[in-house]
GROMACS .gro file of C-alpha atoms in nm:
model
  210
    1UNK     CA    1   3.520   2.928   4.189
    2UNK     CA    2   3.570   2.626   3.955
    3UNK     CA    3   3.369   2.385   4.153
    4UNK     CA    4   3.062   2.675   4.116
    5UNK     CA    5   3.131   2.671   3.748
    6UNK     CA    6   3.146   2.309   3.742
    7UNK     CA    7   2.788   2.268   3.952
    8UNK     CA    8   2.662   2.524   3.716
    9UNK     CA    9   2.803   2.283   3.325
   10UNK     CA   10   2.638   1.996   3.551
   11UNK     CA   11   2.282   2.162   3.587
   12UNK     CA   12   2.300   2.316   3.241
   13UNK     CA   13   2.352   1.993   3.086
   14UNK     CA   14   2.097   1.825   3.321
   15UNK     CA   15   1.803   2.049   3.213
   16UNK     CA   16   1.928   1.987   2.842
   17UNK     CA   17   1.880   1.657   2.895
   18UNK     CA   18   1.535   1.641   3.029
   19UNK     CA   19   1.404   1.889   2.807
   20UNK     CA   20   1.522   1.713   2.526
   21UNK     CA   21   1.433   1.377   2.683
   22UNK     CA   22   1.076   1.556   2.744
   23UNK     CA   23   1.081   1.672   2.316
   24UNK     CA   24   1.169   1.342   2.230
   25UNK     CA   25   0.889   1.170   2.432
   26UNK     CA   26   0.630   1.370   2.271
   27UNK     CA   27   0.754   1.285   1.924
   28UNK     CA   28   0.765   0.920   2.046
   29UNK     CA   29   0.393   0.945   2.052
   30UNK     CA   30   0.362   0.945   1.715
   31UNK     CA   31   0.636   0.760   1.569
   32UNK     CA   32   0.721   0.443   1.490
   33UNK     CA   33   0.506   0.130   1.359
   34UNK     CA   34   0.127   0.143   1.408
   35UNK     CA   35  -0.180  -0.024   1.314
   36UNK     CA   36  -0.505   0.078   1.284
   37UNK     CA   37  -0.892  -0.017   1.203
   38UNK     CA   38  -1.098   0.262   1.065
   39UNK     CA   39  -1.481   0.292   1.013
   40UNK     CA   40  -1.584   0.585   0.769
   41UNK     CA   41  -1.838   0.678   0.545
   42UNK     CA   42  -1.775   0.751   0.157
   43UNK     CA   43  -1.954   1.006  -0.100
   44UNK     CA   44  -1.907   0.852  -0.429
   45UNK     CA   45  -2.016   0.864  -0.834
   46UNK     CA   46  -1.949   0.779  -1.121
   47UNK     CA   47  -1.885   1.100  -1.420
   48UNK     CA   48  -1.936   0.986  -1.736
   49UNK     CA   49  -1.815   1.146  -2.047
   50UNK     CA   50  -2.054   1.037  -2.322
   51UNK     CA   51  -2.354   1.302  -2.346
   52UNK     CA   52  -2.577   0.973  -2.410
   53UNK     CA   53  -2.510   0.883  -2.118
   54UNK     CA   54  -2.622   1.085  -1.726
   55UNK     CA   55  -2.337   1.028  -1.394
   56UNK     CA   56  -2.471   0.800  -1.155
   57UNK     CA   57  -2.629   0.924  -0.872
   58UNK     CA   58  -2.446   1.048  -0.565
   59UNK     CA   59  -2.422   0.730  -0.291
   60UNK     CA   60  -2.333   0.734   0.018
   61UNK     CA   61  -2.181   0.430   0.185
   62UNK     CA   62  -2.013   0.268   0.462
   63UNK     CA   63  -1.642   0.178   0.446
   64UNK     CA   64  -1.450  -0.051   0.676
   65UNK     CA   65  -1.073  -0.016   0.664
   66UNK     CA   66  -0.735  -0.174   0.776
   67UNK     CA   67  -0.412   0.044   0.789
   68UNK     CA   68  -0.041  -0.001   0.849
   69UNK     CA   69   0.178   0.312   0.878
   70UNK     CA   70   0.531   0.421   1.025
   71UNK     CA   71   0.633   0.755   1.166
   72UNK     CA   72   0.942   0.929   1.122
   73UNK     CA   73   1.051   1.207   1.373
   74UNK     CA   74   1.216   1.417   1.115
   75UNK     CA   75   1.236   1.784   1.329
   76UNK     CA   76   1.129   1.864   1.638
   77UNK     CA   77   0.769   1.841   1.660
   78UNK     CA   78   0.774   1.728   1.309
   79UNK     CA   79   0.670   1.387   1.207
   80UNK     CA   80   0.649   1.233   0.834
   81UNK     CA   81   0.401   0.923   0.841
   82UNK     CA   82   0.430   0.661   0.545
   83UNK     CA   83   0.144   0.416   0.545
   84UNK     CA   84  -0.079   0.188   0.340
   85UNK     CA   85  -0.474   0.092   0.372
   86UNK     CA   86  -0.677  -0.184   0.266
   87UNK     CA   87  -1.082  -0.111   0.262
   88UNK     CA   88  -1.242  -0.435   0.390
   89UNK     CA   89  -1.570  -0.416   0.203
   90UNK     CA   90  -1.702  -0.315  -0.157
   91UNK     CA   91  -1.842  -0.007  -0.159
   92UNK     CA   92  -2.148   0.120  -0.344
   93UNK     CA   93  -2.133   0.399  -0.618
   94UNK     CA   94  -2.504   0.409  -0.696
   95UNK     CA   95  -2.679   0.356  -1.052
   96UNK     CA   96  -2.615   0.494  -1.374
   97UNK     CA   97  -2.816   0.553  -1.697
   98UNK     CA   98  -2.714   0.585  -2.087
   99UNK     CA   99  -2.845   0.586  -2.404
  100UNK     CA  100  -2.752   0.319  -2.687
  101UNK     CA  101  -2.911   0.295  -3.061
  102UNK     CA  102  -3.219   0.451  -2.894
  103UNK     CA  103  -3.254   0.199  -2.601
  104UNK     CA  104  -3.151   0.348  -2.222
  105UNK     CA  105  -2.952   0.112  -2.006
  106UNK     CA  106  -2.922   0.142  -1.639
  107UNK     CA  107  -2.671  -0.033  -1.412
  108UNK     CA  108  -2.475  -0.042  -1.097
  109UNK     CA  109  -2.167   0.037  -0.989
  110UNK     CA  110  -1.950  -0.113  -0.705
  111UNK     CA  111  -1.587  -0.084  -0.620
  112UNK     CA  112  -1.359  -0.344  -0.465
  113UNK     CA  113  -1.009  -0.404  -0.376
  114UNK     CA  114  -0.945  -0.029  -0.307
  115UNK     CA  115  -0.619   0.021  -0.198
  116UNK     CA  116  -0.369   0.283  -0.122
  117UNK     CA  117  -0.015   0.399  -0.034
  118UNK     CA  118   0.067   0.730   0.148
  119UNK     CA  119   0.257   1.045   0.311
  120UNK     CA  120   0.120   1.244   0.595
  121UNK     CA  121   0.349   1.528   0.671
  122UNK     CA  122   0.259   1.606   1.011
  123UNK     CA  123   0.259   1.893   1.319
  124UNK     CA  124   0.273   1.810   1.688
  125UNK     CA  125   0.062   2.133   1.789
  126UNK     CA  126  -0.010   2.006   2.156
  127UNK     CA  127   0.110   1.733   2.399
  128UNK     CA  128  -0.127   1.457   2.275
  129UNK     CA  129  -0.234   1.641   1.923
  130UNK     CA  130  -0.054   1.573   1.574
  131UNK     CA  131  -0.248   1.772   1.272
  132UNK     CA  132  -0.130   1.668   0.976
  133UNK     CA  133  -0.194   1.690   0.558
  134UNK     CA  134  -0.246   1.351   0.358
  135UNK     CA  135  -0.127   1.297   0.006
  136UNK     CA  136  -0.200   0.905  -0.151
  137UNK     CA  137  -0.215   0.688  -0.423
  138UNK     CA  138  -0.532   0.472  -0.501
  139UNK     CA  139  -0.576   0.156  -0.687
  140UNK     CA  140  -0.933  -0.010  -0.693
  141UNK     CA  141  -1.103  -0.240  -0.968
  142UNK     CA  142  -1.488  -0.096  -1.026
  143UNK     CA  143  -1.767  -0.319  -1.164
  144UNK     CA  144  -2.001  -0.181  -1.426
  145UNK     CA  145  -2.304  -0.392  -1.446
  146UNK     CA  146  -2.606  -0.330  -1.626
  147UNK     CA  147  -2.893  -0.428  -1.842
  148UNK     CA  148  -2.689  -0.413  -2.180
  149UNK     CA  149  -2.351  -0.571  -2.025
  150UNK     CA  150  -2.124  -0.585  -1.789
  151UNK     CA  151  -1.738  -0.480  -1.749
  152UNK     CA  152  -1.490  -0.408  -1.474
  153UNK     CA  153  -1.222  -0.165  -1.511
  154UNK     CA  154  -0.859  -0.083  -1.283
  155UNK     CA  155  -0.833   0.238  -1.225
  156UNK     CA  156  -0.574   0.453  -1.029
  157UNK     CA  157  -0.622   0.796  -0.880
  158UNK     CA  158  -0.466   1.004  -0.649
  159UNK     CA  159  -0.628   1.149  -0.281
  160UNK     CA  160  -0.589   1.477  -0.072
  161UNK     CA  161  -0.660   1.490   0.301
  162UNK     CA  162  -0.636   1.669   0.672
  163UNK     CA  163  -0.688   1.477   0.965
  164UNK     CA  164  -0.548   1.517   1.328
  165UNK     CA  165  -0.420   1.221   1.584
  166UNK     CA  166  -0.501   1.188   1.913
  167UNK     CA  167  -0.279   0.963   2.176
  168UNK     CA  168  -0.456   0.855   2.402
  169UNK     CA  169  -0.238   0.681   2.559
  170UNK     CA  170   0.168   0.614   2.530
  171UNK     CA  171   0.045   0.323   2.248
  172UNK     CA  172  -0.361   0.402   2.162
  173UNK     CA  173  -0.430   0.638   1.920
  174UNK     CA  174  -0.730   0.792   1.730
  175UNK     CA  175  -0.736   0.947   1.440
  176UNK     CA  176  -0.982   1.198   1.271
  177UNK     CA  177  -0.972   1.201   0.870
  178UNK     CA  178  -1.075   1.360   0.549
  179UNK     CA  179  -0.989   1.258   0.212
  180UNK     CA  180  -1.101   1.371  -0.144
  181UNK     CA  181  -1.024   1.116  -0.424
  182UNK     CA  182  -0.994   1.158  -0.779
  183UNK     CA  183  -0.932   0.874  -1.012
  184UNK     CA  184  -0.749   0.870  -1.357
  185UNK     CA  185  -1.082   0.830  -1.650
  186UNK     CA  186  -1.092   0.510  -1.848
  187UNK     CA  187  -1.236   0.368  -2.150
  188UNK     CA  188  -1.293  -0.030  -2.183
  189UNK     CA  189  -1.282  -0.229  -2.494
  190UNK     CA  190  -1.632  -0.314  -2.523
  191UNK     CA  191  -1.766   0.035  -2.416
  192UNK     CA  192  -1.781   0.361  -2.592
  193UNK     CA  193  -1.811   0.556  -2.302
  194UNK     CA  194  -1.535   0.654  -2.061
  195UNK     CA  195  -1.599   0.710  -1.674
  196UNK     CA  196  -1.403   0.845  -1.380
  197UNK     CA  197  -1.501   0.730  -1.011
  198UNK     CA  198  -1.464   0.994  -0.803
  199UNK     CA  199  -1.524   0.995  -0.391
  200UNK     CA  200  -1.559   1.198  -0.082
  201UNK     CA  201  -1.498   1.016   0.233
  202UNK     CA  202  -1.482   1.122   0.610
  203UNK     CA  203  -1.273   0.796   0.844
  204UNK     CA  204  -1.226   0.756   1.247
  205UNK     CA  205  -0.940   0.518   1.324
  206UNK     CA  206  -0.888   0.399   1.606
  207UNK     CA  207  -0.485   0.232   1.626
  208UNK     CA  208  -0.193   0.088   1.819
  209UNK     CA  209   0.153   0.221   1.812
  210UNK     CA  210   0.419  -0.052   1.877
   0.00000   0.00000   0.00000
């Protein structure tokens, strides 16, 4: 009778084991450090709050971009990504027009240096599938140049996004992204008008997980 209850602790404690060896495998997938190159396109302008002046038109643009992230298992099936990205190119936010002591300027508008740091609260839905939500800070520099004169401003902003990973394998990964960002308005010294870059931008990364 005891050796029966015995056989029966050992298997219990056997299938606890693989199943949680199996649970922790799949978080595996997508934790840890990773690095990634993504390729994207961007929607962006430029609002302007001076009614001499019109917002740029709406530009689309491609983006090249380098990211470093970690993943945290933090429940089961639950994993809390920390990152950072670098864009690898300036990016285009169209021309602009306004109106000064009767005289209309036009100019371009080009950002640069566009960084950002992040969260990405994530769900493992399936075997090889982690949806997740996207929450970041922004940095970039912006260059206003024109006919009149030119000026470049820092400004921060803040980004919401989905997106959903994809292992391919136990250390390639692709991901498929969304982002919305908003940056903080600003005023320059030399300008009377303040502006607020704003952008739109869909990103596939392809990555490695160490």
């Amino acid at each position: 009778m005891k050796s029966r209850l015995f056989s029966i602790a050992a298997i219990c404690l056997a299938s606890e084991l693989v199943v949680g060896t199996a649970v922790y495998a799949e978080e595996a997938r997508f934790t840890g450090p990773a690095v990634a190159v993504g390729l994207g396109v961007a929607r962006n302008q430029i609002d302007w709050s001076d009614t001499s002046a019109t917002s740029s038109e709406k530009k689309t643009t491609a983006v090249g971009r380098l990211d470093l992230s970690y993943g945290f298992g933090i429940a089961p099936q639950t994993v809390l990504t920390l990152g950072a990205s670098y864009d690898l190119n300036k990016t285009n936010f169209g021309n602009y027009s306004y109106v000064e002591s009767g005289t209309t300027y036009t100019g371009q508008t080009k950002m640069k240096r566009h960084f950002s740091l992040y969260a990405a609260p994530g769900y493992q839905f399936a075997q090889n599938w982690l949806g997740y939500a996207k929450l970041a800070w922004h940095n970039a520099k912006v260059e206003y140049n024109d006919t009149g004169e030119s000026d470049q401003l820092t400004h921060n902003g803040i980004g919401f996004g989905l997106g959903a990973a994809l292992a391919i394998t136990q250390n390639i990964e692709m991901r498929f992204e969304a982002q919305h960002i908003l940056f903080k308005r600003k005023t320059s010294d030399d300008r009377t008008e303040s502006v607020r870059p704003k952008s739109t931008e869909a990103f596939v990364y392809l990555g490695y997980r160490f």
